[in-house]
Short mmCIF file of N, CA and C in Angstrom, two decimals:
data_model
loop_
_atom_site.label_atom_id
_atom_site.label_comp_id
_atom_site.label_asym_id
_atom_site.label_seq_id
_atom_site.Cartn_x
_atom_site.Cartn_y
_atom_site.Cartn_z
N UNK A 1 0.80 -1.20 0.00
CA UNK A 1 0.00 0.00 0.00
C UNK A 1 0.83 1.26 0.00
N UNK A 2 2.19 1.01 0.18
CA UNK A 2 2.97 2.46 0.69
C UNK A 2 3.99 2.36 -0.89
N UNK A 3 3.50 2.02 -1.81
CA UNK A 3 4.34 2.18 -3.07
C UNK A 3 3.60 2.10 -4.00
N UNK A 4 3.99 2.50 -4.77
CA UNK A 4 3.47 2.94 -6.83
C UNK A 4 3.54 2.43 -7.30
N UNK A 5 2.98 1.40 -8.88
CA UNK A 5 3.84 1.09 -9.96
C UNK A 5 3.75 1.86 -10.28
N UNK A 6 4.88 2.24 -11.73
CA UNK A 6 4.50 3.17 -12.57
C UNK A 6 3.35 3.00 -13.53
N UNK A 7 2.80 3.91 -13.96
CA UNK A 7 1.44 4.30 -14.63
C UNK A 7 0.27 4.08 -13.65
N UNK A 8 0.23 3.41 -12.49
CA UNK A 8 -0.58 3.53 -11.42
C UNK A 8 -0.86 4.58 -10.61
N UNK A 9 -1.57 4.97 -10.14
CA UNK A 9 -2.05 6.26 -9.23
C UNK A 9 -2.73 5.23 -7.78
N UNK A 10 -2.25 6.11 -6.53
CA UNK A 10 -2.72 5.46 -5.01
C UNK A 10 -3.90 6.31 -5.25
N UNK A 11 -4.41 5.42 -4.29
CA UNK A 11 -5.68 5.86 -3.75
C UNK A 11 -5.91 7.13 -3.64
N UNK A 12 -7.18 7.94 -4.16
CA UNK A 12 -7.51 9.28 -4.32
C UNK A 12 -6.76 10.24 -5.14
N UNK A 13 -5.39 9.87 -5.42
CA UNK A 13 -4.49 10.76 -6.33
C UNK A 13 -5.49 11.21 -7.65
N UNK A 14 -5.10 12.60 -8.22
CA UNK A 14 -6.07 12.84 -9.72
C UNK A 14 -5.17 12.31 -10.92
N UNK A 15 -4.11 12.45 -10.77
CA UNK A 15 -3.00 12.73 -11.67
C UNK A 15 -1.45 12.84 -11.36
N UNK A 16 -0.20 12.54 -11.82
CA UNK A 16 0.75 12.24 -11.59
C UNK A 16 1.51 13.05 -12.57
N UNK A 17 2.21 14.17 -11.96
CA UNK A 17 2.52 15.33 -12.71
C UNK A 17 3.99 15.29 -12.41
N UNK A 18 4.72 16.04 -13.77
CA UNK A 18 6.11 16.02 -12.96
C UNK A 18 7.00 15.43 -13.90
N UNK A 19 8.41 16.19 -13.90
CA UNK A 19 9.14 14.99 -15.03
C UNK A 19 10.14 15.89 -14.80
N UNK A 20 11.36 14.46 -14.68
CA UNK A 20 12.96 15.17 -14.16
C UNK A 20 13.08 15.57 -12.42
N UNK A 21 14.19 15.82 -11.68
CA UNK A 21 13.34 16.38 -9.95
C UNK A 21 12.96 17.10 -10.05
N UNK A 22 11.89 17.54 -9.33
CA UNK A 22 11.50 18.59 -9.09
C UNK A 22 11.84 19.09 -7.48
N UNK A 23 11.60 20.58 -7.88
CA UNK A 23 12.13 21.49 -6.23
C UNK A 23 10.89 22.21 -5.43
N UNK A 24 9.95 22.49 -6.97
CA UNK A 24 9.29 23.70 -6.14
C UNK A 24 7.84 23.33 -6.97
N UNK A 25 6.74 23.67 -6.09
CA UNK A 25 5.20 23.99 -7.38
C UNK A 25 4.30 24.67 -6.26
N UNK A 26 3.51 25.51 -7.35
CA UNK A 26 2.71 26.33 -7.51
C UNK A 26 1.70 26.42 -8.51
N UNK A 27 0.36 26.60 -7.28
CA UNK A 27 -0.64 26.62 -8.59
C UNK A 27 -1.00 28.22 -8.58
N UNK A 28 -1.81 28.52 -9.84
CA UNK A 28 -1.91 29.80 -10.03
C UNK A 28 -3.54 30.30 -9.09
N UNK A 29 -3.23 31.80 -8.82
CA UNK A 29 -4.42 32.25 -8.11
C UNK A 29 -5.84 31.97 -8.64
N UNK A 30 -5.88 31.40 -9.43
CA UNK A 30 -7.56 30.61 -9.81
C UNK A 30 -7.60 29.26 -9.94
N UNK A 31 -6.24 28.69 -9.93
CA UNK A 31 -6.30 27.19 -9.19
C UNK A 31 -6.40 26.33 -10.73
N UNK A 32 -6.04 26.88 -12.06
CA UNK A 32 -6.73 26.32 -13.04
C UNK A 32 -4.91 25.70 -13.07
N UNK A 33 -4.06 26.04 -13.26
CA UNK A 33 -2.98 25.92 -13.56
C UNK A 33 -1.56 25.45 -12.30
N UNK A 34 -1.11 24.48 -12.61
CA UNK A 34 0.12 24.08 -11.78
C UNK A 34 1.47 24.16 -12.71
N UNK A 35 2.35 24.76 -11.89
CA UNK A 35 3.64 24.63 -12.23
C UNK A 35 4.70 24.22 -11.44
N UNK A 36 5.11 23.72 -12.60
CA UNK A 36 6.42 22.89 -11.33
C UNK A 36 7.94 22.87 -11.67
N UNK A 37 8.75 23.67 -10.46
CA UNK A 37 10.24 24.14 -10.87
C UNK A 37 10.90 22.47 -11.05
N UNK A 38 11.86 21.81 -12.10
CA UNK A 38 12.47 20.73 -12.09
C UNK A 38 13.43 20.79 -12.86
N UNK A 39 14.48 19.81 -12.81
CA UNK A 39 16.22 20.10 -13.50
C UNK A 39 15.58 20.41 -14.65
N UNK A 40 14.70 19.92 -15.29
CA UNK A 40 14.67 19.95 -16.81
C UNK A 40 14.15 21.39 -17.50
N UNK A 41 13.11 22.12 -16.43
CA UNK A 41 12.53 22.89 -16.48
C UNK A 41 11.21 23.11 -15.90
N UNK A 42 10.58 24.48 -16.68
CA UNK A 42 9.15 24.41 -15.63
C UNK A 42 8.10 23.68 -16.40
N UNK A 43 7.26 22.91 -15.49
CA UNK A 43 6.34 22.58 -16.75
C UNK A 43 4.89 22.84 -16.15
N UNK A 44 4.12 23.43 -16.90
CA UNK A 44 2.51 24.00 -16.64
C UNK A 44 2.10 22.83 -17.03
N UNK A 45 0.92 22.63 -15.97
CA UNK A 45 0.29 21.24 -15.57
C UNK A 45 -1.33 22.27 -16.12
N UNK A 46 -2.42 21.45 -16.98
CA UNK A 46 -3.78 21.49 -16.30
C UNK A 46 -4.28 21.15 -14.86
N UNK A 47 -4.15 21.75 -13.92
CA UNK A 47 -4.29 21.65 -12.49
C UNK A 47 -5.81 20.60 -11.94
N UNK A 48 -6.19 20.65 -12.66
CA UNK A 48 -7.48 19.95 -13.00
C UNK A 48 -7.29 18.14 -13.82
N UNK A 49 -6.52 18.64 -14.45
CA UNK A 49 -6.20 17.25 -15.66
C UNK A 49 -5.51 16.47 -15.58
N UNK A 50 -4.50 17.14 -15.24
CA UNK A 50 -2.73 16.75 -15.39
C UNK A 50 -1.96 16.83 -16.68
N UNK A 51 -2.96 17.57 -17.44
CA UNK A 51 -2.58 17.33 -19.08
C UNK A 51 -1.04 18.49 -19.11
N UNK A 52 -0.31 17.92 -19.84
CA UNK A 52 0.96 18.91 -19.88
C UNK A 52 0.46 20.10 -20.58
N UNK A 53 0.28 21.32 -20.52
CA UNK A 53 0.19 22.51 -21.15
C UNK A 53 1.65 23.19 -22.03
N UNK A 54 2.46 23.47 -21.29
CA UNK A 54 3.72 23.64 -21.76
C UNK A 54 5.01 23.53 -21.02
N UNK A 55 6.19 23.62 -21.43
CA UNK A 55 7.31 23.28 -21.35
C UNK A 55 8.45 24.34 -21.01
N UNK A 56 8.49 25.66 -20.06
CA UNK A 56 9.12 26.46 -20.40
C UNK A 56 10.88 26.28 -19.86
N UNK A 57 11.59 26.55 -20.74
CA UNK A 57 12.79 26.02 -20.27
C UNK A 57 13.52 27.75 -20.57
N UNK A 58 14.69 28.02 -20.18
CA UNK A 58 15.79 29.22 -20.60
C UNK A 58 16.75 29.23 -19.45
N UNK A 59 16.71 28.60 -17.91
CA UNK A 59 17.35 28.36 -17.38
C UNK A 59 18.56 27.68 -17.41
N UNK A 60 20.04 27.76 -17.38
CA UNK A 60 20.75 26.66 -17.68
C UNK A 60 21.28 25.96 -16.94
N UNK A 61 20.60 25.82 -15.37
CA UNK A 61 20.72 25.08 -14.57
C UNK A 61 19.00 24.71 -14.20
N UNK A 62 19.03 23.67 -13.16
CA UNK A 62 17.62 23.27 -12.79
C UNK A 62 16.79 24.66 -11.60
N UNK A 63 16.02 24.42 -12.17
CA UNK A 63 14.72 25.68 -11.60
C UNK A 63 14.58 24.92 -10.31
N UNK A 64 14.52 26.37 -9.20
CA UNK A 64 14.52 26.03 -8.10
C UNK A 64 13.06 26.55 -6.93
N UNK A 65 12.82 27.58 -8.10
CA UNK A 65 11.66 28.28 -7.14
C UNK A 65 10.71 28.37 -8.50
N UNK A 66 9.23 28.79 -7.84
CA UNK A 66 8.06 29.43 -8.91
C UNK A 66 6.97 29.90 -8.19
N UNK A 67 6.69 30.91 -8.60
CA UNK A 67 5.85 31.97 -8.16
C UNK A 67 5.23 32.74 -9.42
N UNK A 68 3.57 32.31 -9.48
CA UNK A 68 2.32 33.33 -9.62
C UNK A 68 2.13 34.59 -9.33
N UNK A 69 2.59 35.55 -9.99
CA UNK A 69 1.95 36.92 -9.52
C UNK A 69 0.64 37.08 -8.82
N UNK A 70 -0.23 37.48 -7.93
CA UNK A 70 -1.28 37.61 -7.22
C UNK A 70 -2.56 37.71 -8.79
N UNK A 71 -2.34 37.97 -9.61
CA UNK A 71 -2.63 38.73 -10.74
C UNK A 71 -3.06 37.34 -11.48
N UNK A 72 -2.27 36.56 -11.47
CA UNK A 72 -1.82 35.51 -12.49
C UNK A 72 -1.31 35.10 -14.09
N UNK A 73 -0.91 36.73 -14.14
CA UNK A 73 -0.54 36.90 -15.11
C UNK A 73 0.89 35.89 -15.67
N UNK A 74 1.83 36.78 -14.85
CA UNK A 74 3.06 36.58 -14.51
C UNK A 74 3.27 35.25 -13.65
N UNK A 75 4.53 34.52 -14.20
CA UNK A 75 5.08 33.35 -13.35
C UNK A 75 6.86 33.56 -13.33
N UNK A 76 7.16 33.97 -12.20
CA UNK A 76 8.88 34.23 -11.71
C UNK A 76 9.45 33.31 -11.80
N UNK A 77 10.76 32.68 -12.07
CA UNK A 77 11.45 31.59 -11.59
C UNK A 77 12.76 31.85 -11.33
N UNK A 78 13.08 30.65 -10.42
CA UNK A 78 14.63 30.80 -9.87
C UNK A 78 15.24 30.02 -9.98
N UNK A 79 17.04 29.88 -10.17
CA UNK A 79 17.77 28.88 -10.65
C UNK A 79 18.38 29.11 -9.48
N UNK A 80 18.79 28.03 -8.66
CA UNK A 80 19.86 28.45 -7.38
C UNK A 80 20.12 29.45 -6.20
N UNK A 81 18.75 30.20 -6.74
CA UNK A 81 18.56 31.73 -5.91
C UNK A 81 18.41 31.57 -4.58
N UNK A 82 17.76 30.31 -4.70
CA UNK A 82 16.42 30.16 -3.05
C UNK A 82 15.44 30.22 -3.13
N UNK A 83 15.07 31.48 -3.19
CA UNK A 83 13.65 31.83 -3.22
C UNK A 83 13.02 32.67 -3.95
N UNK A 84 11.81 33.41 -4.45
CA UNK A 84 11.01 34.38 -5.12
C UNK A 84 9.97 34.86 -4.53
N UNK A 85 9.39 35.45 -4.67
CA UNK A 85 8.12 36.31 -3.92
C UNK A 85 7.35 37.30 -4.76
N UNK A 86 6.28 37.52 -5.09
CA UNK A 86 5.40 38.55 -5.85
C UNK A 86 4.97 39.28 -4.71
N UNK A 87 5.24 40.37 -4.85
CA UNK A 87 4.42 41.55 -4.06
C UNK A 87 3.15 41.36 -4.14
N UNK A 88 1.80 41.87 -3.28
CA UNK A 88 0.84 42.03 -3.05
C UNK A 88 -0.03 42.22 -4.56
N UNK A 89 0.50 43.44 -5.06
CA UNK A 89 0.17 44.26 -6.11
C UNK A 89 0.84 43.95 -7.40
N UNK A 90 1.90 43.11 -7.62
CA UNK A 90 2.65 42.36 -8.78
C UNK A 90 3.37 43.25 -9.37
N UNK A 91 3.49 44.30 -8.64
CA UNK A 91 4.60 45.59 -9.53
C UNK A 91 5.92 45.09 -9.23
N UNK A 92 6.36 44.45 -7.73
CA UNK A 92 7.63 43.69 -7.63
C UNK A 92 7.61 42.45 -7.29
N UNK A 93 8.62 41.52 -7.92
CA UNK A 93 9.74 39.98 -7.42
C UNK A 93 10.49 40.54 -6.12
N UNK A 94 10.94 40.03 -5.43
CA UNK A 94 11.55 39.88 -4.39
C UNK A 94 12.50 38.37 -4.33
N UNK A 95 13.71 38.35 -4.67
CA UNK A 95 14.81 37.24 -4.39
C UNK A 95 15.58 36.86 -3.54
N UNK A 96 15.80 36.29 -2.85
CA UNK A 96 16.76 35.19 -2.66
C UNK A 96 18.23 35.24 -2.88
N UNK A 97 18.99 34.71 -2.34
CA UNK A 97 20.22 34.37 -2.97
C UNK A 97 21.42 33.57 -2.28
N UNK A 98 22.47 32.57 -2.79
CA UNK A 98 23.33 31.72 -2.03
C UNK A 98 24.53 33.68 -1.58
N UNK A 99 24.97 34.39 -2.06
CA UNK A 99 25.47 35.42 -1.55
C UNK A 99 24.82 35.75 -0.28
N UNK A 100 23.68 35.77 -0.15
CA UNK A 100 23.18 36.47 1.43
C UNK A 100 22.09 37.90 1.17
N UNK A 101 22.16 38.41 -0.33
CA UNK A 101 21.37 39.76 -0.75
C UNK A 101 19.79 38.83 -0.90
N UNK A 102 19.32 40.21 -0.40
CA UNK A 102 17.63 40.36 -0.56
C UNK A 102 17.59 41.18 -1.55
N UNK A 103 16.72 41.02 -2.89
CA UNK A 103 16.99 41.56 -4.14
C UNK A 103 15.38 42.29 -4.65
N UNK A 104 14.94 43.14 -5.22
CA UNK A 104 13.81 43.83 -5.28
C UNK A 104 14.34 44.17 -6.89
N UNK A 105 13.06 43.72 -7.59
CA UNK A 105 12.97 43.68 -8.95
C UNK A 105 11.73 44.16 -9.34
N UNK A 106 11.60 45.08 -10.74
CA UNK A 106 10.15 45.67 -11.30
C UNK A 106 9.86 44.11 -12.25
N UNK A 107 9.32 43.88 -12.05
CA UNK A 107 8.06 42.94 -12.26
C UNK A 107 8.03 42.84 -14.28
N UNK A 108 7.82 44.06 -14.20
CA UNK A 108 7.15 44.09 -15.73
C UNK A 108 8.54 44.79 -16.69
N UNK A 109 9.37 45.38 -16.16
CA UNK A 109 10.88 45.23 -16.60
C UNK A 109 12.16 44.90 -16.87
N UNK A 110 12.05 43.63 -15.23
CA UNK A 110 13.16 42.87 -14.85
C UNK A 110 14.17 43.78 -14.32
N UNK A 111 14.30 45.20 -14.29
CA UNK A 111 15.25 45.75 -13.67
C UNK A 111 15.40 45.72 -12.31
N UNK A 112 16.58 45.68 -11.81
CA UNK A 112 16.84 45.73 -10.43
C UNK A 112 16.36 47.04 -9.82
N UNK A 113 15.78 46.78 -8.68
CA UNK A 113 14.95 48.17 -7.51
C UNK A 113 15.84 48.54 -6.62
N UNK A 114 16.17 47.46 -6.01
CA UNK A 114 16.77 47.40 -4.52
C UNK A 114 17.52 46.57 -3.72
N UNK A 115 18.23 46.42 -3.06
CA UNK A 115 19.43 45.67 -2.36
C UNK A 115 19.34 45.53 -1.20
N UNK A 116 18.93 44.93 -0.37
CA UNK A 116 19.07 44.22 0.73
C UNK A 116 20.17 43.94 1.34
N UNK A 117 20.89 44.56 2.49
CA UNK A 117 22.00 43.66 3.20
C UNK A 117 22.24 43.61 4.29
N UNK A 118 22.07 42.28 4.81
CA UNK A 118 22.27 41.94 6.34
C UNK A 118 22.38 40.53 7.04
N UNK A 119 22.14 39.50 5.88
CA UNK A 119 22.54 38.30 6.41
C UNK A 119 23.72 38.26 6.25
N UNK A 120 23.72 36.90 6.54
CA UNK A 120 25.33 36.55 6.34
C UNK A 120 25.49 35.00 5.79
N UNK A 121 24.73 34.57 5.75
CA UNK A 121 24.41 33.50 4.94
C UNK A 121 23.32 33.28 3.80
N UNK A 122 23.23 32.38 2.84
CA UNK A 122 22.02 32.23 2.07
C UNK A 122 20.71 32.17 2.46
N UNK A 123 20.06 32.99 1.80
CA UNK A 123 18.73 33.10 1.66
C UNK A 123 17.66 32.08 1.94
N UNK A 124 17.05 31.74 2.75
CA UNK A 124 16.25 30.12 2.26
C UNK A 124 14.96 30.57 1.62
N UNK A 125 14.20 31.84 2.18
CA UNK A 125 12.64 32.54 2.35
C UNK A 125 12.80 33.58 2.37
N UNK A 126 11.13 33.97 1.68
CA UNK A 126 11.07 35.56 1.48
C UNK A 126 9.48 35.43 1.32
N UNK A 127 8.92 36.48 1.73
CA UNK A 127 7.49 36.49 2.04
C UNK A 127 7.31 38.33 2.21
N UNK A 128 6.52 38.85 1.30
CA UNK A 128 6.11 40.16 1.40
C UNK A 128 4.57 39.98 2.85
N UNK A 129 4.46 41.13 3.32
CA UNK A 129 3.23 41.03 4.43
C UNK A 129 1.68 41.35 3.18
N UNK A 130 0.96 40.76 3.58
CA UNK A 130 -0.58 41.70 2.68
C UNK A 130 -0.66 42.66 2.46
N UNK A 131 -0.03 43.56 3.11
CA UNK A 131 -0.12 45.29 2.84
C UNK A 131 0.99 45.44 1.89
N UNK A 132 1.70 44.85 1.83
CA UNK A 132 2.79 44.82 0.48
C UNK A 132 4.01 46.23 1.28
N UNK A 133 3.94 46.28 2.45
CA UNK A 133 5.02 47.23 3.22
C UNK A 133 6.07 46.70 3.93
N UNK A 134 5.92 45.15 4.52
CA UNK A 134 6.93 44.55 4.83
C UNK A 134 7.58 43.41 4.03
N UNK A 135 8.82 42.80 3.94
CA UNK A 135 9.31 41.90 3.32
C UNK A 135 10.13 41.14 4.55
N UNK A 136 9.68 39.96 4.62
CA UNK A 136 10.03 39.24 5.77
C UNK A 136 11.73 38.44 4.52
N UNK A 137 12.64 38.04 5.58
CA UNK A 137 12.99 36.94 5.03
C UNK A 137 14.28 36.45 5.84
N UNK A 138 14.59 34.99 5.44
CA UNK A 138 15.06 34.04 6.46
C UNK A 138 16.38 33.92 5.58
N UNK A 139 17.37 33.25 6.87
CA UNK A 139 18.62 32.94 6.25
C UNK A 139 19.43 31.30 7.31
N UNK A 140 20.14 31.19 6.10
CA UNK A 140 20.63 29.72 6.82
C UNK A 140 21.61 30.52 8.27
N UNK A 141 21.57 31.84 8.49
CA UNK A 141 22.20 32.07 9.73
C UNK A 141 21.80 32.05 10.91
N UNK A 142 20.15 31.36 10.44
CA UNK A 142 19.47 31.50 11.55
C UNK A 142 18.30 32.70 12.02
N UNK A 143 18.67 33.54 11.06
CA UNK A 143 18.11 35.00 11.42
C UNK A 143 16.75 35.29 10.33
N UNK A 144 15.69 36.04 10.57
CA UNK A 144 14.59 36.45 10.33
C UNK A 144 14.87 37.75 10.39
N UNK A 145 15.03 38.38 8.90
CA UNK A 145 14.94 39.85 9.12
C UNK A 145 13.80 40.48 8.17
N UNK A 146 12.95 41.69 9.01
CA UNK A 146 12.09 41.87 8.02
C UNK A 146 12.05 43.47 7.67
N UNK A 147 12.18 43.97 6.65
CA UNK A 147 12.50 44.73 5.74
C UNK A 147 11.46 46.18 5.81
N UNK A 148 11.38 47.20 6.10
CA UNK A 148 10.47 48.60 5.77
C UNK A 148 10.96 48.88 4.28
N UNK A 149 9.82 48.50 3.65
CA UNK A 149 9.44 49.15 2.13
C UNK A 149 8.74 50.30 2.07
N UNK A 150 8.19 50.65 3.35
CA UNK A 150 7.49 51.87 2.88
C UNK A 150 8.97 52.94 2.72
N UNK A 151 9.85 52.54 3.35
CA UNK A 151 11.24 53.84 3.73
C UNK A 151 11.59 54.23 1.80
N UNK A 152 11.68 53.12 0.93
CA UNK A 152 11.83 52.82 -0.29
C UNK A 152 11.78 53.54 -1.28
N UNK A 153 12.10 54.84 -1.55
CA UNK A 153 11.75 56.12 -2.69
C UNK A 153 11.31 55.36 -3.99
N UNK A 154 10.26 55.89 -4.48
CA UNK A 154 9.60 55.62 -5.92
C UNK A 154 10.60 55.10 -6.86
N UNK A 155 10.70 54.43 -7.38
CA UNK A 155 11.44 53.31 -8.26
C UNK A 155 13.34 53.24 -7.56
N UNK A 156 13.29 52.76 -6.79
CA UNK A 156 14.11 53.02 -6.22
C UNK A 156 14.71 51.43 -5.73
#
């Protein structure tokens, strides 16, 4: 009972999604769509089906994070970063990183916003608050530091 064949599904499973390891998944804010970070790439699931939708690859290492804009427009990904985060409002990404920087990115430009510095080890987490004014985030040093965005000058 505690194992698979292949092409078999356990009890209650819908579907068996997935190909290559995977690190990370996310379904999108209307629940229609799954994606899933893996060495090979990301691959959009019918969240409903399991039917493969598409294949997005440009990474040249294995995808490590994925994140839905609140919006669902937009889908972020990360290669080795750690982590990703969509702001409240989807105007910014928020990253991760094995360096120790907390990284603030425009959304719809890819340009860099803002720099973060105060760990001292890698990144594991990052989590904006609902009001989209704080940015929480964790480090393998042990430490939880969380961030004033309101201090933040307009594209800044």
């Amino acid at each position: 009972m505690g194992f698979t064949i292949k092409g078999y599904l356990p009890e209650g499973a819908k579907a068996r999604v997935g190909k290559g390891y995977v690190y990370d998944i996310a379904f999108s804010p209307d629940s229609t769509k799954l994606a899933v970070a893996s060495s090979i790439g990301i691959w959009i699931y019918d969240a409903h089906t399991g039917h493969e939708l598409d294949l997005l690859i440009g990474h040249t290492s294995a995808v490590s994070s994925v994140a839905f804009s609140p919006d669902g427009i937009l889908l972020a990904s990360s290669s080795y970063d750690q982590t990703i985060a969509f702001s409240p409002d989807s105007s910014l990404i928020a990253s991760g990183s094995q360096n120790a920087g907390v990284y603030l990115w425009d959304s719809q430009t890819g340009e860099a916003v803002h720099t973060f510095v105060g760990h001292t080890m890698s990144v594991t987490d990052i989590s904006f608050s609902p009001d989209g004014e704080t940015l929480a985030s964790s480090s393998n040093d042990g430490t939880v530091l969380l961030w004033d965005l309101t201090t933040l000058a307009p594209n800044q």
